[in-house]
Amino acid sequence: MYIRHNLGKTGEEIAEIYLIKNGYKILERNFSCRQGEIDIIARDIKEIVFVEVKTRKTNICGSPLGAITKEKYKHMKQGAFLYLQENKGFKKFRIDAISIILRPELKIEHLKNVSL
């Protein structure tokens, strides 16, 4: 569990740096609610963005994005609505996914407006 947790935190840190470099403002990390956790909540120019980060050491088992299930997406959506209720003022939002593969070289894939 610890190694996987550490890998996930490393991926979230890489994703946060990536998002900042691409003009996003980080609002929150690891937002927890009854439905689960949202890895990163950020804001781009027009909207608030809820980001799921999936990290793998290698791509031997395929893309990390394959680990985002319909159930996970549903929980993220519910968590997003809860966050928006608690933080009035945000109207437009989307759900993104970021895939991070660490080896043999760092690869970051950012899918915007994910829908399952």
XYZ file of N, CA, C and O in Angstrom, residues 7-107:
404
model
N 3.734 6.297 -5.079
C 3.701 6.447 -6.531
C 2.589 7.419 -6.935
O 2.782 8.298 -7.773
N 1.428 7.275 -6.312
C 0.299 8.167 -6.604
C 0.609 9.609 -6.236
O 0.294 10.539 -6.993
N 1.229 9.822 -5.091
C 1.591 11.188 -4.661
C 2.620 11.793 -5.609
O 2.545 12.968 -5.950
N 3.578 10.976 -6.056
C 4.572 11.447 -7.022
C 3.880 11.890 -8.307
O 4.169 12.960 -8.851
N 2.940 11.084 -8.784
C 2.192 11.422 -9.994
C 1.390 12.700 -9.830
O 1.341 13.541 -10.738
N 0.775 12.875 -8.671
C -0.006 14.091 -8.420
C 0.891 15.330 -8.414
O 0.509 16.384 -8.922
N 2.092 15.195 -7.853
C 3.031 16.320 -7.845
C 3.468 16.672 -9.269
O 3.532 17.850 -9.628
N 3.744 15.657 -10.080
C 4.119 15.893 -11.483
C 2.955 16.550 -12.227
O 3.152 17.504 -12.993
N 1.745 16.051 -12.001
C 0.562 16.616 -12.665
C 0.336 18.069 -12.242
O -0.004 18.919 -13.079
N 0.545 18.357 -10.971
C 0.370 19.731 -10.485
C 1.364 20.673 -11.178
O 0.979 21.750 -11.650
N 2.620 20.273 -11.276
C 3.631 21.087 -11.961
C 3.248 21.284 -13.424
O 3.323 22.390 -13.962
N 2.806 20.197 -14.068
C 2.367 20.256 -15.462
C 1.224 21.263 -15.637
O 1.231 22.087 -16.550
N 0.229 21.183 -14.761
C -0.925 22.075 -14.866
C -0.515 23.533 -14.666
O -0.951 24.418 -15.421
N 0.310 23.801 -13.674
C 0.764 25.174 -13.413
C 1.519 25.719 -14.626
O 1.280 26.850 -15.050
N 2.409 24.896 -15.196
C 3.162 25.319 -16.379
C 2.251 25.613 -17.565
O 2.609 26.357 -18.468
N 1.061 25.004 -17.561
C 0.112 25.204 -18.652
C -0.983 26.213 -18.304
O -2.047 26.227 -18.924
N -0.739 27.038 -17.295
C -1.621 28.158 -16.997
C -2.762 27.895 -16.026
O -3.620 28.757 -15.848
N -2.805 26.735 -15.395
C -3.858 26.440 -14.434
C -3.470 26.975 -13.053
O -2.298 27.008 -12.705
N -4.468 27.333 -12.287
C -4.262 27.714 -10.891
C -4.779 26.562 -10.030
O -5.938 26.161 -10.167
N -3.945 26.027 -9.177
C -4.345 24.913 -8.315
C -5.159 25.472 -7.153
O -4.700 26.348 -6.419
N -6.367 24.950 -6.973
C -7.244 25.386 -5.888
C -7.156 24.447 -4.694
O -7.214 24.886 -3.549
N -7.033 23.155 -4.988
C -7.027 22.174 -3.899
C -6.461 20.850 -4.397
O -6.580 20.516 -5.570
N -5.849 20.113 -3.469
C -5.380 18.756 -3.769
C -6.018 17.801 -2.782
O -6.220 18.124 -1.627
N -6.343 16.621 -3.277
C -6.908 15.552 -2.454
C -8.167 15.981 -1.708
O -8.286 15.799 -0.501
N -9.112 16.534 -2.458
C -10.406 16.915 -1.890
C -11.174 15.641 -1.551
O -11.482 14.830 -2.423
N -11.456 15.451 -0.276
C -12.156 14.245 0.173
C -13.600 14.557 0.507
O -13.907 15.605 1.085
N -14.460 13.639 0.131
C -15.866 13.739 0.480
C -16.403 12.311 0.595
O -15.673 11.340 0.410
N -17.659 12.197 0.882
C -18.286 10.888 1.056
C -18.133 10.003 -0.179
O -17.997 8.792 -0.090
N -18.113 10.621 -1.351
C -18.045 9.867 -2.602
C -16.621 9.401 -2.932
O -16.432 8.605 -3.831
N -15.632 9.928 -2.250
C -14.255 9.548 -2.529
C -13.349 10.763 -2.517
O -13.560 11.695 -1.746
N -12.355 10.740 -3.390
C -11.369 11.808 -3.409
C -11.154 12.300 -4.840
O -11.159 11.512 -5.777
N -10.966 13.603 -4.958
C -10.595 14.198 -6.236
C -9.147 14.637 -6.086
O -8.810 15.396 -5.170
N -8.289 14.144 -6.971
C -6.855 14.370 -6.825
C -6.476 15.842 -6.863
O -5.762 16.329 -5.989
N -6.935 16.544 -7.895
C -6.586 17.962 -8.045
C -7.819 18.733 -8.507
O -8.535 18.293 -9.400
N -8.025 19.883 -7.884
C -9.046 20.818 -8.354
C -8.291 22.072 -8.776
O -7.506 22.626 -8.001
N -8.486 22.458 -10.018
C -7.750 23.594 -10.575
C -8.706 24.508 -11.319
O -9.868 24.176 -11.531
N -8.179 25.636 -11.722
C -8.976 26.571 -12.506
C -8.171 26.985 -13.723
O -7.004 27.333 -13.617
N -8.807 26.898 -14.878
C -8.177 27.466 -16.062
C -8.890 28.789 -16.345
O -9.615 29.300 -15.497
N -8.729 29.329 -17.486
C -9.279 30.659 -17.771
C -10.793 30.710 -17.612
O -11.334 31.635 -17.026
N -11.482 29.689 -18.105
C -12.943 29.743 -18.180
C -13.687 28.930 -17.131
O -14.853 29.186 -16.881
N -13.053 27.915 -16.581
C -13.829 26.996 -15.746
C -12.982 26.319 -14.677
O -11.765 26.357 -14.714
N -13.681 25.676 -13.768
C -13.019 24.876 -12.742
C -12.829 23.467 -13.312
O -13.676 22.977 -14.058
N -11.715 22.850 -12.979
C -11.360 21.555 -13.552
C -11.083 20.561 -12.428
O -10.252 20.821 -11.560
N -11.784 19.442 -12.459
C -11.578 18.358 -11.506
C -10.725 17.310 -12.212
O -11.102 16.812 -13.274
N -9.569 16.989 -11.618
C -8.582 16.167 -12.307
C -8.331 14.860 -11.562
O -8.011 14.866 -10.364
N -8.446 13.764 -12.285
C -8.058 12.437 -11.788
C -6.686 12.130 -12.364
O -6.474 12.231 -13.580
N -5.739 11.786 -11.503
C -4.381 11.484 -11.934
C -4.137 9.983 -11.751
O -4.380 9.439 -10.680
N -3.670 9.344 -12.801
C -3.311 7.929 -12.747
C -1.843 7.794 -13.137
O -1.433 8.282 -14.188
N -1.078 7.130 -12.290
C 0.361 7.013 -12.482
C 0.776 5.547 -12.505
O 0.286 4.752 -11.706
N 1.675 5.232 -13.409
C 2.259 3.895 -13.489
C 3.769 4.044 -13.664
O 4.237 5.028 -14.255
N 4.505 3.073 -13.190
C 5.959 3.090 -13.385
C 6.296 2.915 -14.860
O 7.178 3.592 -15.387
N 5.605 1.976 -15.523
C 5.825 1.718 -16.949
C 4.466 1.525 -17.614
O 3.438 1.442 -16.941
N 4.487 1.385 -18.929
C 3.223 1.156 -19.647
C 3.040 -0.315 -20.017
O 2.243 -0.639 -20.891
N 3.757 -1.197 -19.347
C 3.668 -2.638 -19.639
C 2.227 -3.140 -19.570
O 1.802 -3.943 -20.388
N 1.482 -2.653 -18.619
C 0.089 -3.102 -18.457
C -0.902 -2.185 -19.162
O -2.087 -2.221 -18.892
N -0.418 -1.339 -20.057
C -1.300 -0.444 -20.793
C -1.364 0.938 -20.176
O -0.676 1.248 -19.214
N -2.214 1.759 -20.734
C -2.358 3.142 -20.289
C -2.962 3.203 -18.888
O -3.926 2.489 -18.589
N -2.451 4.080 -18.051
C -3.054 4.268 -16.732
C -4.509 4.729 -16.809
O -5.292 4.483 -15.896
N -4.881 5.368 -17.914
C -6.246 5.875 -18.042
C -7.279 4.756 -18.060
O -8.441 4.977 -17.730
N -6.851 3.546 -18.417
C -7.753 2.404 -18.403
C -8.251 2.059 -17.012
O -9.232 1.341 -16.852
N -7.597 2.609 -15.987
C -7.991 2.338 -14.600
C -9.119 3.249 -14.127
O -9.614 3.089 -13.010
N -9.543 4.182 -14.973
C -10.664 5.050 -14.590
C -11.958 4.375 -15.026
O -12.273 4.316 -16.206
N -12.665 3.874 -14.062
C -13.898 3.133 -14.332
C -15.106 4.069 -14.362
O -15.006 5.234 -13.946
N -16.219 3.548 -14.846
C -17.468 4.322 -14.826
C -17.834 4.699 -13.395
O -18.323 5.797 -13.142
N -17.585 3.781 -12.465
C -17.884 4.031 -11.049
C -17.025 5.186 -10.515
O -17.517 6.065 -9.821
N -15.737 5.184 -10.848
C -14.836 6.252 -10.414
C -15.293 7.575 -11.013
O -15.323 8.601 -10.334
N -15.659 7.573 -12.292
C -16.132 8.784 -12.953
C -17.400 9.307 -12.274
O -17.527 10.506 -12.012
N -18.300 8.406 -11.958
C -19.551 8.780 -11.274
C -19.248 9.428 -9.925
O -19.822 10.462 -9.578
N -18.323 8.848 -9.173
C -17.954 9.407 -7.869
C -17.285 10.771 -8.018
O -17.517 11.670 -7.212
N -16.468 10.921 -9.051
C -15.839 12.226 -9.289
C -16.890 13.286 -9.593
O -16.811 14.415 -9.106
N -17.860 12.911 -10.409
C -18.930 13.845 -10.758
C -19.718 14.263 -9.511
O -20.005 15.445 -9.318
N -20.039 13.292 -8.671
C -20.757 13.594 -7.430
C -19.917 14.490 -6.521
O -20.422 15.440 -5.927
N -18.617 14.188 -6.430
C -17.709 15.012 -5.635
C -17.598 16.423 -6.202
O -17.531 17.401 -5.458
N -17.598 16.532 -7.515
C -17.530 17.843 -8.169
C -18.768 18.672 -7.825
O -18.651 19.851 -7.479
N -19.940 18.065 -7.899
C -21.171 18.790 -7.562
C -21.153 19.249 -6.100
O -21.564 20.354 -5.783
N -20.661 18.390 -5.216
C -20.568 18.748 -3.804
C -19.610 19.929 -3.620
O -19.929 20.888 -2.917
N -18.467 19.869 -4.266
C -17.504 20.970 -4.176
C -18.118 22.266 -4.689
O -17.953 23.328 -4.083
N -18.835 22.194 -5.793
C -19.452 23.386 -6.367
C -20.528 23.957 -5.447
O -20.699 25.176 -5.367
N -21.259 23.089 -4.732
C -22.261 23.564 -3.772
C -21.595 24.306 -2.617
O -22.098 25.319 -2.144
N -20.453 23.786 -2.170
C -19.731 24.389 -1.049
C -18.986 25.651 -1.454
O -18.684 26.491 -0.620
N -18.664 25.780 -2.723
C -17.872 26.900 -3.222
C -18.652 27.625 -4.304
O -18.361 27.513 -5.490
N -19.632 28.346 -3.883
C -20.489 29.078 -4.816
C -19.655 30.026 -5.666
O -18.598 30.477 -5.267
N -20.137 30.318 -6.823
C -19.435 31.243 -7.708
C -18.876 30.560 -8.940
O -18.602 31.207 -9.930
N -18.704 29.259 -8.866
C -18.234 28.516 -10.028
C -19.445 27.942 -10.736
O -20.257 27.266 -10.131
N -19.561 28.197 -12.019
C -20.688 27.669 -12.773
C -20.237 26.623 -13.786
O -20.811 25.562 -13.892
N -19.183 26.931 -14.530
C -18.703 26.005 -15.558
C -17.618 25.112 -14.974
O -16.736 25.587 -14.267
N -17.712 23.822 -15.293
C -16.679 22.897 -14.847
C -16.522 21.770 -15.852
O -17.360 21.565 -16.716
N -15.425 21.048 -15.695
C -15.203 19.855 -16.497
C -14.368 18.877 -15.665
O -13.766 19.244 -14.662
N -14.357 17.634 -16.133
C -13.550 16.595 -15.502
C -12.470 16.179 -16.492
O -12.762 15.836 -17.634
N -11.224 16.253 -16.040
C -10.072 15.865 -16.853
C -9.392 14.654 -16.234
O -9.587 14.351 -15.050
N -8.573 14.008 -17.026
C -7.752 12.897 -16.534
C -6.327 13.106 -17.028
O -6.113 13.507 -18.173
N -5.386 12.853 -16.139
C -3.979 12.945 -16.509
C -3.326 11.597 -16.252
O -3.416 11.044 -15.155
N -2.686 11.076 -17.293
C -1.951 9.812 -17.226
C -0.468 10.133 -17.137
O 0.039 10.948 -17.918
N 0.211 9.483 -16.195
C 1.643 9.685 -16.050
C 2.332 8.324 -16.062
O 1.977 7.433 -15.284
N 3.277 8.180 -16.967
C 4.118 6.986 -17.027
C 5.542 7.456 -16.749
O 6.038 8.383 -17.406
N 6.185 6.835 -15.767
C 7.487 7.307 -15.318
C 8.666 6.773 -16.130
O 9.656 7.478 -16.318
N 8.578 5.524 -16.598
C 9.713 4.917 -17.304
C 9.271 4.285 -18.601
O 8.144 3.826 -18.693
N 10.120 4.202 -19.595
C 11.548 4.521 -19.603
C 11.830 6.023 -19.603
O 12.907 6.451 -19.218
N 10.867 6.835 -20.015
C 10.986 8.288 -19.912
C 9.627 8.828 -19.492
O 8.588 8.202 -19.726
N 9.633 9.977 -18.855
C 8.392 10.571 -18.368
C 7.452 10.886 -19.528
O 7.840 11.534 -20.495
N 6.216 10.387 -19.418
C 5.197 10.667 -20.431
C 3.934 11.134 -19.711
O 3.432 10.450 -18.821
